Short mmCIF file of C-alpha atoms in Angstrom, two decimals:
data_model
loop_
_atom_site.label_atom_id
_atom_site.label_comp_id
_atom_site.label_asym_id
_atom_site.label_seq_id
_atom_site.Cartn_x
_atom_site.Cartn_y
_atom_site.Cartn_z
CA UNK D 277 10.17 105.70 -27.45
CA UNK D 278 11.35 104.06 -23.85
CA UNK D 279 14.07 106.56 -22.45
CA UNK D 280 16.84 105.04 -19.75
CA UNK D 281 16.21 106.09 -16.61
CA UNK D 282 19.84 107.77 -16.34
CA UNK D 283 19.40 111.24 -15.27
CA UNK D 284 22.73 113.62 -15.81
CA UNK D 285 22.77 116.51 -13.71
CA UNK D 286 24.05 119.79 -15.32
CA UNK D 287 24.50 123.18 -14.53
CA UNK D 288 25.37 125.89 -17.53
CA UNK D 289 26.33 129.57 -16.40
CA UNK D 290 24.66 131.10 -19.58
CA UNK D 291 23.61 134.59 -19.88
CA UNK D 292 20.42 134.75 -21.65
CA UNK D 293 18.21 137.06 -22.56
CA UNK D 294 14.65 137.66 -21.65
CA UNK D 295 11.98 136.35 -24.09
CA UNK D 296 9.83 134.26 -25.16
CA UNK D 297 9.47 131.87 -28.13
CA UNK D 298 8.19 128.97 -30.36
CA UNK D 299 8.26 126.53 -32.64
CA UNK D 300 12.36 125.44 -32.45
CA UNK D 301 14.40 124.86 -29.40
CA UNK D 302 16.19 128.16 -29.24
CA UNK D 303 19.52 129.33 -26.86
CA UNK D 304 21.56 132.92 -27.48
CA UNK D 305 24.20 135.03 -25.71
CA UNK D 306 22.92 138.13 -25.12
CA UNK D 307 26.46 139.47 -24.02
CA UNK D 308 26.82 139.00 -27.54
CA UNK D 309 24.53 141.81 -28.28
CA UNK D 310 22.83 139.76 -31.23
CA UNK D 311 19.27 141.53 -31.12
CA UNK D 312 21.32 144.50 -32.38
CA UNK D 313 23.02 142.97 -35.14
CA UNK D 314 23.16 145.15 -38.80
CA UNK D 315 24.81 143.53 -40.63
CA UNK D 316 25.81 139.52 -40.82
CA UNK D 317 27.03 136.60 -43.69
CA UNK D 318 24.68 134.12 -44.91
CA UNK D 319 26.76 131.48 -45.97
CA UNK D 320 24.73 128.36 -48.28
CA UNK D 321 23.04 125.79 -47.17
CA UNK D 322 25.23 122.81 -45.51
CA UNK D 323 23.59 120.23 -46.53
CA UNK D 324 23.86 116.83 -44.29
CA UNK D 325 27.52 117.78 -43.52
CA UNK D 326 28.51 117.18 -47.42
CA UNK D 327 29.59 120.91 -47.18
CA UNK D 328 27.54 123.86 -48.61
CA UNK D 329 25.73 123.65 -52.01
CA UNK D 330 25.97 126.59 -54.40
CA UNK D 331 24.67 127.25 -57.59
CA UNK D 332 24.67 130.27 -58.98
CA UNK D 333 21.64 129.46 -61.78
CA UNK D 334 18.64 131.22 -61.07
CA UNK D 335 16.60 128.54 -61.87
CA UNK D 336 18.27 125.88 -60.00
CA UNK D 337 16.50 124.45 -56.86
CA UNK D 338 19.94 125.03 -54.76
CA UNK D 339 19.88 128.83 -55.67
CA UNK D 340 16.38 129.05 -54.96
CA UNK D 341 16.75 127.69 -51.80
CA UNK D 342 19.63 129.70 -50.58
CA UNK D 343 18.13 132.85 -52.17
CA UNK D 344 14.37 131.66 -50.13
CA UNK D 345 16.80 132.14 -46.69
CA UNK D 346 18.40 135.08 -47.04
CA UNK D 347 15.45 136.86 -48.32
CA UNK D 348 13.86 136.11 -44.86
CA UNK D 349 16.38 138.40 -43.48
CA UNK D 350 16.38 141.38 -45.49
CA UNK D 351 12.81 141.23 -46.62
CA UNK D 352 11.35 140.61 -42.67
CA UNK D 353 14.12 141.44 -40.56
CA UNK D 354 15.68 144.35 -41.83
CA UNK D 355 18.60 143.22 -41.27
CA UNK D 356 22.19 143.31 -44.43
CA UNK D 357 23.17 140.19 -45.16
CA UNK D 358 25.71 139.15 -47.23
CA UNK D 359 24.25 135.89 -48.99
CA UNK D 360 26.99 133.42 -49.84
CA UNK D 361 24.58 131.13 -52.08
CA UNK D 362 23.43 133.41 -54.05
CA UNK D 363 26.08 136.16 -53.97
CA UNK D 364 26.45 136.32 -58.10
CA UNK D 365 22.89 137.26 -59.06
CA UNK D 366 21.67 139.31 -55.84
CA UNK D 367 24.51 141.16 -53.82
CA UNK D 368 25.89 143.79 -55.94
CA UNK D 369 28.54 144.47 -53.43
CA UNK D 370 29.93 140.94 -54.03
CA UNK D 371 29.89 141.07 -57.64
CA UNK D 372 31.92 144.12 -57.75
CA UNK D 373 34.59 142.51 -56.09
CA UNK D 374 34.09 138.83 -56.47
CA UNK D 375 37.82 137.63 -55.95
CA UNK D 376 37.69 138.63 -52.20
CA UNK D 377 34.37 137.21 -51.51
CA UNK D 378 35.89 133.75 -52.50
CA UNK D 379 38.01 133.72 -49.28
CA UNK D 380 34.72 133.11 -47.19
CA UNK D 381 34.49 129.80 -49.23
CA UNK D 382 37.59 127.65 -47.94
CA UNK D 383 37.97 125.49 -45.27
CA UNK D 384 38.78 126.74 -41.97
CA UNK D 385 40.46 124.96 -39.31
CA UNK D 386 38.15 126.56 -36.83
CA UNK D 387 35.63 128.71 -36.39
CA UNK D 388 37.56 131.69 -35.07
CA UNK D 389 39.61 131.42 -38.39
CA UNK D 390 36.52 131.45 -40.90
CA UNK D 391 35.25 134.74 -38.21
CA UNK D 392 38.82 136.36 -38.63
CA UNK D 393 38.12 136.20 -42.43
CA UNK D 394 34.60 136.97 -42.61
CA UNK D 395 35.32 140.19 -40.49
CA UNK D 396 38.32 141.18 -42.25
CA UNK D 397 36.42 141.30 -45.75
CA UNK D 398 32.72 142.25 -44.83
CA UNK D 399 32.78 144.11 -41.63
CA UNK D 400 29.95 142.20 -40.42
CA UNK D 401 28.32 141.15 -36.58
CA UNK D 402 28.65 137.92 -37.56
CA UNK D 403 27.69 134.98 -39.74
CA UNK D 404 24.89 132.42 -39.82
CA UNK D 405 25.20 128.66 -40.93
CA UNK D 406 22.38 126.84 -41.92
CA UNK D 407 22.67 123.58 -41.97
CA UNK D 408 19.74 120.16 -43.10
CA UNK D 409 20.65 117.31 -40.58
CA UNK D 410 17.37 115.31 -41.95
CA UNK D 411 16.05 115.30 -45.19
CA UNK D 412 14.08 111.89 -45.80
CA UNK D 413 11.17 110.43 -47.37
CA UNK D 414 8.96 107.82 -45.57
CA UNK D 415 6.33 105.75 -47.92
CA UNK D 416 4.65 103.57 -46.16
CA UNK D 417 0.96 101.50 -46.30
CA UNK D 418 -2.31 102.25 -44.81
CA UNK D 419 -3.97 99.13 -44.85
CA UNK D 420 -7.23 97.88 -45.78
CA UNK D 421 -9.83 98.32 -42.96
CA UNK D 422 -13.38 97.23 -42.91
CA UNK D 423 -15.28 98.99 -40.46
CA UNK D 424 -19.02 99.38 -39.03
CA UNK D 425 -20.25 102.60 -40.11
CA UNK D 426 -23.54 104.25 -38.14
CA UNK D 427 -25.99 105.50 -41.06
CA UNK D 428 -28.62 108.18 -41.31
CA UNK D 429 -31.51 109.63 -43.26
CA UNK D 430 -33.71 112.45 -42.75
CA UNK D 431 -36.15 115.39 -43.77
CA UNK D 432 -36.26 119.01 -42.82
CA UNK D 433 -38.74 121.25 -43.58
CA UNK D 434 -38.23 125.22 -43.28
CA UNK D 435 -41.03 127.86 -42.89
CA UNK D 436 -43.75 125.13 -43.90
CA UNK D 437 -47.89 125.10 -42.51
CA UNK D 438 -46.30 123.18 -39.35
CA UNK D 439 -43.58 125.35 -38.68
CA UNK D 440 -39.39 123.93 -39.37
CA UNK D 441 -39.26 120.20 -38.10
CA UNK D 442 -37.47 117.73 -38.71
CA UNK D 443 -39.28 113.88 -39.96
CA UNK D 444 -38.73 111.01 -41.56
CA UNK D 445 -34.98 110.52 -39.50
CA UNK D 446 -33.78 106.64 -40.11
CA UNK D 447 -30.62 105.04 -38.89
CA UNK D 448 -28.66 101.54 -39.87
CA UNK D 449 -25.34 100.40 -40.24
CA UNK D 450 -23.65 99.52 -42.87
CA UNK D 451 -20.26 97.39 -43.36
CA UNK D 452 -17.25 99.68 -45.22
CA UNK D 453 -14.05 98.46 -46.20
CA UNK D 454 -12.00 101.74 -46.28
CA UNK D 455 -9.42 100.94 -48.73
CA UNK D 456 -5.58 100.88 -48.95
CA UNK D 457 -3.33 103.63 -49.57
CA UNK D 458 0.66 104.40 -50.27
CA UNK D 459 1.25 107.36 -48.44
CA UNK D 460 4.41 109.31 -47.82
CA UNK D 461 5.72 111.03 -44.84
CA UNK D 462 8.35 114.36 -45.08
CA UNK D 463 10.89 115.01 -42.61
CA UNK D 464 13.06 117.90 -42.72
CA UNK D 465 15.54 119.43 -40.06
CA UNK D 466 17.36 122.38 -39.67
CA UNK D 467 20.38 123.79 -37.30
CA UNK D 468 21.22 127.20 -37.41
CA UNK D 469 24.66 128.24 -35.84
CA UNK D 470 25.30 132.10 -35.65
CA UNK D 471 29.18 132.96 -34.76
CA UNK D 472 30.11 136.87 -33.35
CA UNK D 473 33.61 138.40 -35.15
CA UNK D 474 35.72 136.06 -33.13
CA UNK D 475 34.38 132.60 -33.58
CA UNK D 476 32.01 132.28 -30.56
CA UNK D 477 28.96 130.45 -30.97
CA UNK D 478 26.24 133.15 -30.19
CA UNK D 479 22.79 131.15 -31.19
CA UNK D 480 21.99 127.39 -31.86
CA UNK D 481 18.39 126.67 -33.13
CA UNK D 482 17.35 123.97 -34.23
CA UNK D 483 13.49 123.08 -35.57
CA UNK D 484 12.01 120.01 -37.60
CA UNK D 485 9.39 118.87 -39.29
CA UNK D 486 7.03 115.72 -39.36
CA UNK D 487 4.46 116.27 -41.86
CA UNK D 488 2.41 115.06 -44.92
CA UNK D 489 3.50 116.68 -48.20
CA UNK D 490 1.53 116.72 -51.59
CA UNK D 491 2.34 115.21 -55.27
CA UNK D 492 0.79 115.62 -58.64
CA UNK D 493 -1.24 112.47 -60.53
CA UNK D 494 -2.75 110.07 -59.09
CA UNK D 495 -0.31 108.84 -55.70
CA UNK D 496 -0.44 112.56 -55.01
CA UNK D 497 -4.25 113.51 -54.71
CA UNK D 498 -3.97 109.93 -52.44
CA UNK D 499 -1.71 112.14 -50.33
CA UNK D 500 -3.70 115.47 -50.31
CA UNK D 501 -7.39 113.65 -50.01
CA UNK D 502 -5.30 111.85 -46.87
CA UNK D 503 -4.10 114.98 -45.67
CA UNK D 504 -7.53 116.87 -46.17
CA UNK D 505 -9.12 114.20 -44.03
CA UNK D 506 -6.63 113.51 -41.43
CA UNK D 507 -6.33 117.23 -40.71
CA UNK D 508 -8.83 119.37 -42.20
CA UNK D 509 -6.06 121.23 -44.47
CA UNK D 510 -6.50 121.58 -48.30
CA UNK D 511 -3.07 121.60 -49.20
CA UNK D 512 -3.40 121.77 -53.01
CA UNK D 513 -2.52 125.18 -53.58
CA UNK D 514 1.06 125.17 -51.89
CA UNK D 515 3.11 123.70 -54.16
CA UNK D 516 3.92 125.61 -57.11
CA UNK D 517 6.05 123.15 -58.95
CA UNK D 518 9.83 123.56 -58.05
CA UNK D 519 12.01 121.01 -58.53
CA UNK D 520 13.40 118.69 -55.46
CA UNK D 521 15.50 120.08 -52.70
CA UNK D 522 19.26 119.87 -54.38
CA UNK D 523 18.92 117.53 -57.79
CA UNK D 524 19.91 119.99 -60.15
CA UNK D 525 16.68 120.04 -62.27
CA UNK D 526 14.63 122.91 -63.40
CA UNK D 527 10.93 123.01 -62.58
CA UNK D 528 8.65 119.69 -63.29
CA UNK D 529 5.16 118.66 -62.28
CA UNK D 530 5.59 118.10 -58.51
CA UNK D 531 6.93 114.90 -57.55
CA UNK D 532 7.11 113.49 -53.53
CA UNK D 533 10.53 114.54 -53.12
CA UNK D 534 9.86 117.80 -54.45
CA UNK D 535 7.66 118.92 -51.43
CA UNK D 536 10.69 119.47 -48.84
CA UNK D 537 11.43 122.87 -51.12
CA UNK D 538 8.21 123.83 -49.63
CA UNK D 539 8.61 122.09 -46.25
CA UNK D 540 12.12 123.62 -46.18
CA UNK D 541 10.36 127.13 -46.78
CA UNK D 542 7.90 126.50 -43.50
CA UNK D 543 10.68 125.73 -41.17
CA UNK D 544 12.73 128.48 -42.59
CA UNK D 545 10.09 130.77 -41.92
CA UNK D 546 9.49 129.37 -38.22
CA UNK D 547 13.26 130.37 -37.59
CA UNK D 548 12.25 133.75 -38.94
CA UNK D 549 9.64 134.54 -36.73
CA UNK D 550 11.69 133.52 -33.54
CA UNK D 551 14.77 135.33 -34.74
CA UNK D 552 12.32 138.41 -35.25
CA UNK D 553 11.05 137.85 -31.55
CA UNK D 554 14.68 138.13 -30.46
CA UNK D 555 14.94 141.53 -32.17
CA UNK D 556 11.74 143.31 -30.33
CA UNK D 557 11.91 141.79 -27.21
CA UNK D 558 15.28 143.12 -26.49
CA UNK D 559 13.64 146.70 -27.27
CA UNK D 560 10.55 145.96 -24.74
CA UNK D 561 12.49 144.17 -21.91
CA UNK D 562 14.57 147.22 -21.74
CA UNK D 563 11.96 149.13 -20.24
CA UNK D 564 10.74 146.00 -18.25
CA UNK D 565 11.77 147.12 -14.39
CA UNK D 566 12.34 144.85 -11.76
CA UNK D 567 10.84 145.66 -8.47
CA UNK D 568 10.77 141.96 -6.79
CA UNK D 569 12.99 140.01 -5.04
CA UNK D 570 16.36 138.28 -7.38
CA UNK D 571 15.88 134.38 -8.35
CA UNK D 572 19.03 132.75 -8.91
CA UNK D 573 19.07 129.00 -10.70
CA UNK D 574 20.70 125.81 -9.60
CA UNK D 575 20.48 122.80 -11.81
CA UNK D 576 18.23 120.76 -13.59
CA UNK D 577 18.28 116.59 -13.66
CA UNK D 578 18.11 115.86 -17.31
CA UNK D 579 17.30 112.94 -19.34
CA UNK D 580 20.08 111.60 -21.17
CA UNK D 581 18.65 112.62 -24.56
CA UNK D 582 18.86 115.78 -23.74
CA UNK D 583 21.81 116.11 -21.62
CA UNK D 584 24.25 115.04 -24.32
CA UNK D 585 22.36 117.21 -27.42
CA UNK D 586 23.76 120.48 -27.26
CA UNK D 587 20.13 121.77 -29.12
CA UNK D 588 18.10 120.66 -26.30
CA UNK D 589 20.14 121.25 -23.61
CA UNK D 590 21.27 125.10 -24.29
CA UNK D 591 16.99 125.57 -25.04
CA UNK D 592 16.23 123.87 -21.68
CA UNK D 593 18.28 125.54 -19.46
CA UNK D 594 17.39 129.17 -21.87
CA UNK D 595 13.89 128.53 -21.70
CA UNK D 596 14.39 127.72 -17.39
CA UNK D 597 15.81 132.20 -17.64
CA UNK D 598 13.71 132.98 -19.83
CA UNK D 599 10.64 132.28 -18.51
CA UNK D 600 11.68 133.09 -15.05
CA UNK D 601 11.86 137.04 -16.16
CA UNK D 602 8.30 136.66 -18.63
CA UNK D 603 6.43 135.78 -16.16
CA UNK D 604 7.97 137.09 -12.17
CA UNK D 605 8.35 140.32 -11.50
CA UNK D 606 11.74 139.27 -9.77
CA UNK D 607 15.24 140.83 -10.92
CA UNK D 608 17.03 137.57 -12.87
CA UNK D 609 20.72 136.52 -11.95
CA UNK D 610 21.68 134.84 -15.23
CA UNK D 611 25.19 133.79 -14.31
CA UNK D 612 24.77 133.43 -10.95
CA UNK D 613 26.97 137.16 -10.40
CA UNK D 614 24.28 138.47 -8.51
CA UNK D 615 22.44 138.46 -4.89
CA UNK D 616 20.21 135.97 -4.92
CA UNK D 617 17.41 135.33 -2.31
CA UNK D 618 15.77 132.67 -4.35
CA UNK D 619 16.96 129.70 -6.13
CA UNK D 620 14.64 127.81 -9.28
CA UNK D 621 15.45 124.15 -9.58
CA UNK D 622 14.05 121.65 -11.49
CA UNK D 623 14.00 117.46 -12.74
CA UNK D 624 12.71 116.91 -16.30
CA UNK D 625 11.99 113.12 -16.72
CA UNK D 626 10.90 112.82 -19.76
CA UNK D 627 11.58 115.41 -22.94
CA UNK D 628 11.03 113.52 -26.08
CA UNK D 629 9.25 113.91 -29.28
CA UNK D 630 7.18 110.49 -30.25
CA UNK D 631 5.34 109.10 -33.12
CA UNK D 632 1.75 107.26 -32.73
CA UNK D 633 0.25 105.11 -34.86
CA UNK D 634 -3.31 106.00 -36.09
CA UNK D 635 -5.51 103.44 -37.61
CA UNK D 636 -7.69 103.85 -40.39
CA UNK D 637 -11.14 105.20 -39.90
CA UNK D 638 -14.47 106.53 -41.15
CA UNK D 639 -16.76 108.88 -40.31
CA UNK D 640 -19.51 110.34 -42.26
CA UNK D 641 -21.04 113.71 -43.09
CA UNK D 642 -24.29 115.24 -44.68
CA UNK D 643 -25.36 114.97 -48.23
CA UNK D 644 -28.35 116.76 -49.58
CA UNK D 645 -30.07 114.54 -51.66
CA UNK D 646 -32.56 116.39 -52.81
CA UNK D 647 -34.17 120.47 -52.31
CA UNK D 648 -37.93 121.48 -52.96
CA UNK D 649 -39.60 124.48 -52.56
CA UNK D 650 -43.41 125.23 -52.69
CA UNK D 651 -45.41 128.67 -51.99
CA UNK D 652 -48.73 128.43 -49.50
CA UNK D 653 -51.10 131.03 -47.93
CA UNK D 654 -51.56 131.37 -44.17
CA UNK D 655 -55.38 131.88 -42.96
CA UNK D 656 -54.71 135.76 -42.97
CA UNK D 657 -53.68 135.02 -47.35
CA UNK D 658 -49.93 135.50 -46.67
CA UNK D 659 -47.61 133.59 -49.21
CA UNK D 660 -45.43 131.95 -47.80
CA UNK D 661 -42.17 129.55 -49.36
CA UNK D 662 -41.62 125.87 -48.11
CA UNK D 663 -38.60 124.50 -48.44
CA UNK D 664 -38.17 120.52 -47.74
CA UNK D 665 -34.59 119.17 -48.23
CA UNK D 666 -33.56 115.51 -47.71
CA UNK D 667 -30.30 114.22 -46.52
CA UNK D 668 -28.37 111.20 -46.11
CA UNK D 669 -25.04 110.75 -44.90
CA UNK D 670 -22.45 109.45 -46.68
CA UNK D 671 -19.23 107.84 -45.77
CA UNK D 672 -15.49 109.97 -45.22
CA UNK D 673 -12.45 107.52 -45.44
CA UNK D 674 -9.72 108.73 -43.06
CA UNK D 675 -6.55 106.67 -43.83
CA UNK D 676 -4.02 105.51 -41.12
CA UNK D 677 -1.22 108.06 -40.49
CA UNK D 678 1.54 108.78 -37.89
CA UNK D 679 0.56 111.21 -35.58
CA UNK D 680 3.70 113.10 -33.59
CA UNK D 681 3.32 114.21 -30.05
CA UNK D 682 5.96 116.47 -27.97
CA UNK D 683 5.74 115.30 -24.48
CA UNK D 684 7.46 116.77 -21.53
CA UNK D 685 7.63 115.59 -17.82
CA UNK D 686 8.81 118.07 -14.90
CA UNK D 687 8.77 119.06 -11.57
CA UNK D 688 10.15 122.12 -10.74
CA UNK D 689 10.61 124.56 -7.02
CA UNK D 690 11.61 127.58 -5.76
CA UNK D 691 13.63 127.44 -2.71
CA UNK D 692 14.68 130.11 -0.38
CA UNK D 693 19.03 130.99 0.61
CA UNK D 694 17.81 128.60 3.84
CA UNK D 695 16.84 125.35 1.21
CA UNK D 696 13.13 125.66 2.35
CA UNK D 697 10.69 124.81 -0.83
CA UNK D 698 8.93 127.64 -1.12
CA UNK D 699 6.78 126.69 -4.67
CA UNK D 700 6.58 123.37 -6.29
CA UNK D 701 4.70 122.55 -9.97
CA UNK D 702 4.72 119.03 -11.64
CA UNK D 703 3.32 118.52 -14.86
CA UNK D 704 3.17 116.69 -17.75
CA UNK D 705 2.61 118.47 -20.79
CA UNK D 706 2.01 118.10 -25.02
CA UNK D 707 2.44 120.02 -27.85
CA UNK D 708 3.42 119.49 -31.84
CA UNK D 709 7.24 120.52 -30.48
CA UNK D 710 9.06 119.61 -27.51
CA UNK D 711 10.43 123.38 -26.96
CA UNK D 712 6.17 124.58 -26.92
CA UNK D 713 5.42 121.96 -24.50
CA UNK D 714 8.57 122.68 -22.10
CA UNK D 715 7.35 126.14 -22.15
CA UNK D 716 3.88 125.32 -20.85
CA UNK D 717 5.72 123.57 -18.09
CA UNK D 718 7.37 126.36 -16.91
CA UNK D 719 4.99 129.50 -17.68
CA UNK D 720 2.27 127.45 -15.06
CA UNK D 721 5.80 127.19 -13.03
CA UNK D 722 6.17 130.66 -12.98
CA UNK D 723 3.03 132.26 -12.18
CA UNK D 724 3.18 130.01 -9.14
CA UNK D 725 6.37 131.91 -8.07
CA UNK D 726 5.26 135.16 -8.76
CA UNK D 727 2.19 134.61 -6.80
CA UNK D 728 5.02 133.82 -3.82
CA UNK D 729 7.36 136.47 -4.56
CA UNK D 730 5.79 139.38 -6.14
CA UNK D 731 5.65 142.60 -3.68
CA UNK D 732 2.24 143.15 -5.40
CA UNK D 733 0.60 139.76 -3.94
CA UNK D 734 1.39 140.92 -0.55
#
């Protein structure tokens, strides 16, 4: 995808904490004390802003899906939650006292009314909102290819009179029409907004997914033999037969749509994983001391893409802090309240996540035609067991897919109180998510710096 060449600058006073992630693009307020958090609402999944989608039936795909979220709380995080969508079967406190738990379903005219509410009746930190901005099924074609296809015979002989050799190897080509397939492509993504008692967005995170699914009868081992080949991944054993994301039916032999319920379960556990980074970092940077010099920020030139998403752009400029304290030994001035001697600034031309088109191929592999084994004696009468196998290759279809690529372009200095560039790093770097490859960009960054700044490289 062609970006404009429009840069907007932006600076953002944030104060953010000090770790280090993956998977989604991530941003918190650590004034906001969230690592610390006991207690907070899960309210149901909003579901491509049609509001939130309860059901209170066990068996229903909605319930299961609410119930799959909260459970990564309590279960992992050890955290209370109050779980709107599926309140009913699984919070005891709620069904004790159901009428006041209804409140927390109305409509609010603004955040800091639904918070006012929320802390009123549960006496929680805060409360999380989950939301699917893209749920979407792409079939599409891989065409017909015919191909030239290198192949190759041979013998190999193991513990025989003339030792283990190899004999007999042929090679020829052979023409191979790999053969069309329908083939369907998942996407699923998920925002997560967490609110403190007030209303004040504390955490944005948002995280998606590209990916081959699976499907029962015959379209659906097309999709897991595809899978399989493209990427080396039996996927057959995932999917456990629920039914699709929100349609209200109970369990059925898996059909295409019915994968996102298990996509939706990867990202949700991806979100899991950061959120549980948040939580032990904040333990281990507290006994992190700073001994170097203090690095300020200034601002970063943005693409527009990222400039006007408030995902991206909260991540960037978290990830710029971050980083800055993972990886220097210098004292960090979040919101520029501090002393600063040095100064990190940076231009980001390119941040985008793009989609290639793969063509069909083949390769091949080994087949063992055939295995025989013989005994023989040595001159000294020792028995001995020949084994001769014979193999031929045979030919691996690997059907035409989209292949996604993160890609992020930067150059980024330090500069002294004076201006003077002290450190500069350009880079382009790749990754399955645009947030992982950003980070590469700035942890090589940042080890430049702390070569520069660090009282221990003096």
């Amino acid at each position: 995808m062609n970006l404009k060449k429009i840069l907007a600058t932006v600076s953002l006073a944030m104060t953010l904490p000090a770790t280090s992630f993956a998977y989604g693009e991530l941003w918190y307020d650590a004034a906001s004390h969230l690592p610390q958090f006991k207690k907070i609402v899960v309210y149901p999944i909003n579901y491509l802003n049609e509001g939130f989608k309860i059901d209170n039936d066990e068996k229903s795909e909605t319930y299961q899906v609410n119930d799959y979220f909260d459970k990564r709380f309590v279960r992992k995080l050890k955290i209370k939650t109050v779980p709107l969508g599926s309140s009913l079967k699984e919070n005891k406190e709620i069904r004790t006292d159901e009428e006041k738990y209804k409140s927390l379903y109305q409509n609010f005219s603004s955040e800091k009314d639904r918070a006012t509410t929320v802390s009123s009746v549960t006496a929680a930190n805060g409360y999380i909102i989950p939301q699917i901005f893209l749920d979407k099924l792409e079939p599409h074609l891989s065409p017909a290819k015919t191909v030239t296809v290198q192949m190759k015979s041979w013998t190999e002989e193991a513990d025989g009179p003339n030792g283990n050799r190899i004999y007999d190897e042929k090679t020829w080509n052979v023409t191979h029409t790999i053969p069309a397939r329908e083939l369907i492509l998942y996407h699923m993504g998920i925002d997560y907004n967490m609110y403190d008692r007030e209303g004040k967005k504390i955490m944005t995170y948002r995280n998606a997914e590209h990916t081959y699914g699976n499907n029962t009868g015959k379209v659906g081992e097309t999709i897991a033999n595809a899978v399989e080949n493209v990427y080396g991944i039996n996927i057959n054993g995932i999917v456990r037969g629920i039914g699709n994301l929100f349609g209200g039916k109970k369990s059925k032999p898996l059909r295409p749509d019915e994968y996102k319920v298990e996509l939706f379960k990867s990202i949700v556990d991806e979100f899991r994983k950061d959120y549980k980074d948040i939580q032990e970092n904040f333990k281990d940077n507290k006994q992190k001391n700073r001994v170097g010099k203090t690095i300020g920020f200034k601002g970063i030139n943005l693409p527009q893409n990222v400039g006007s998403d408030e995902y991206s752009l909260k991540s960037v400029y978290f990830g710029m802090k971050d980083m800055a304290f993972k990886y220097t030994d210098a004292k960090i001035d979040y919101d520029g309240s501090g002393n600063a001697r040095y100064f990190v600034q940076g231009d980001i031309s390119y941040y985008s996540l793009d989609r290639q088109w793969i063509e069909p191929y083949a390769t091949t592999r080994n087949n063992l035609l055939s295995m025989q084994q013989s005994d023989w004696y040595d001159a000294y009468g020792n028995k001995h067991t020949r084994t001769i196998k014979k193999y031929q290759t045979e030919i691996v279809d690997h059907h035409g897919y989209w292949q996604y690529t993160a890609t992020v372009k930067g150059t980024f200095s330090l500069v002294d109180d004076s201006g003077r560039v002290l450190v500069t790093h350009s880079a382009t770097e790749t990754d399955d998510k645009t947030a992982d490859a950003y980070q590469h960009l700035m942890k090589d960054f940042y080890k430049k710096v702390n070569a520069v700044i660090s009282p221990k490289s003096k």
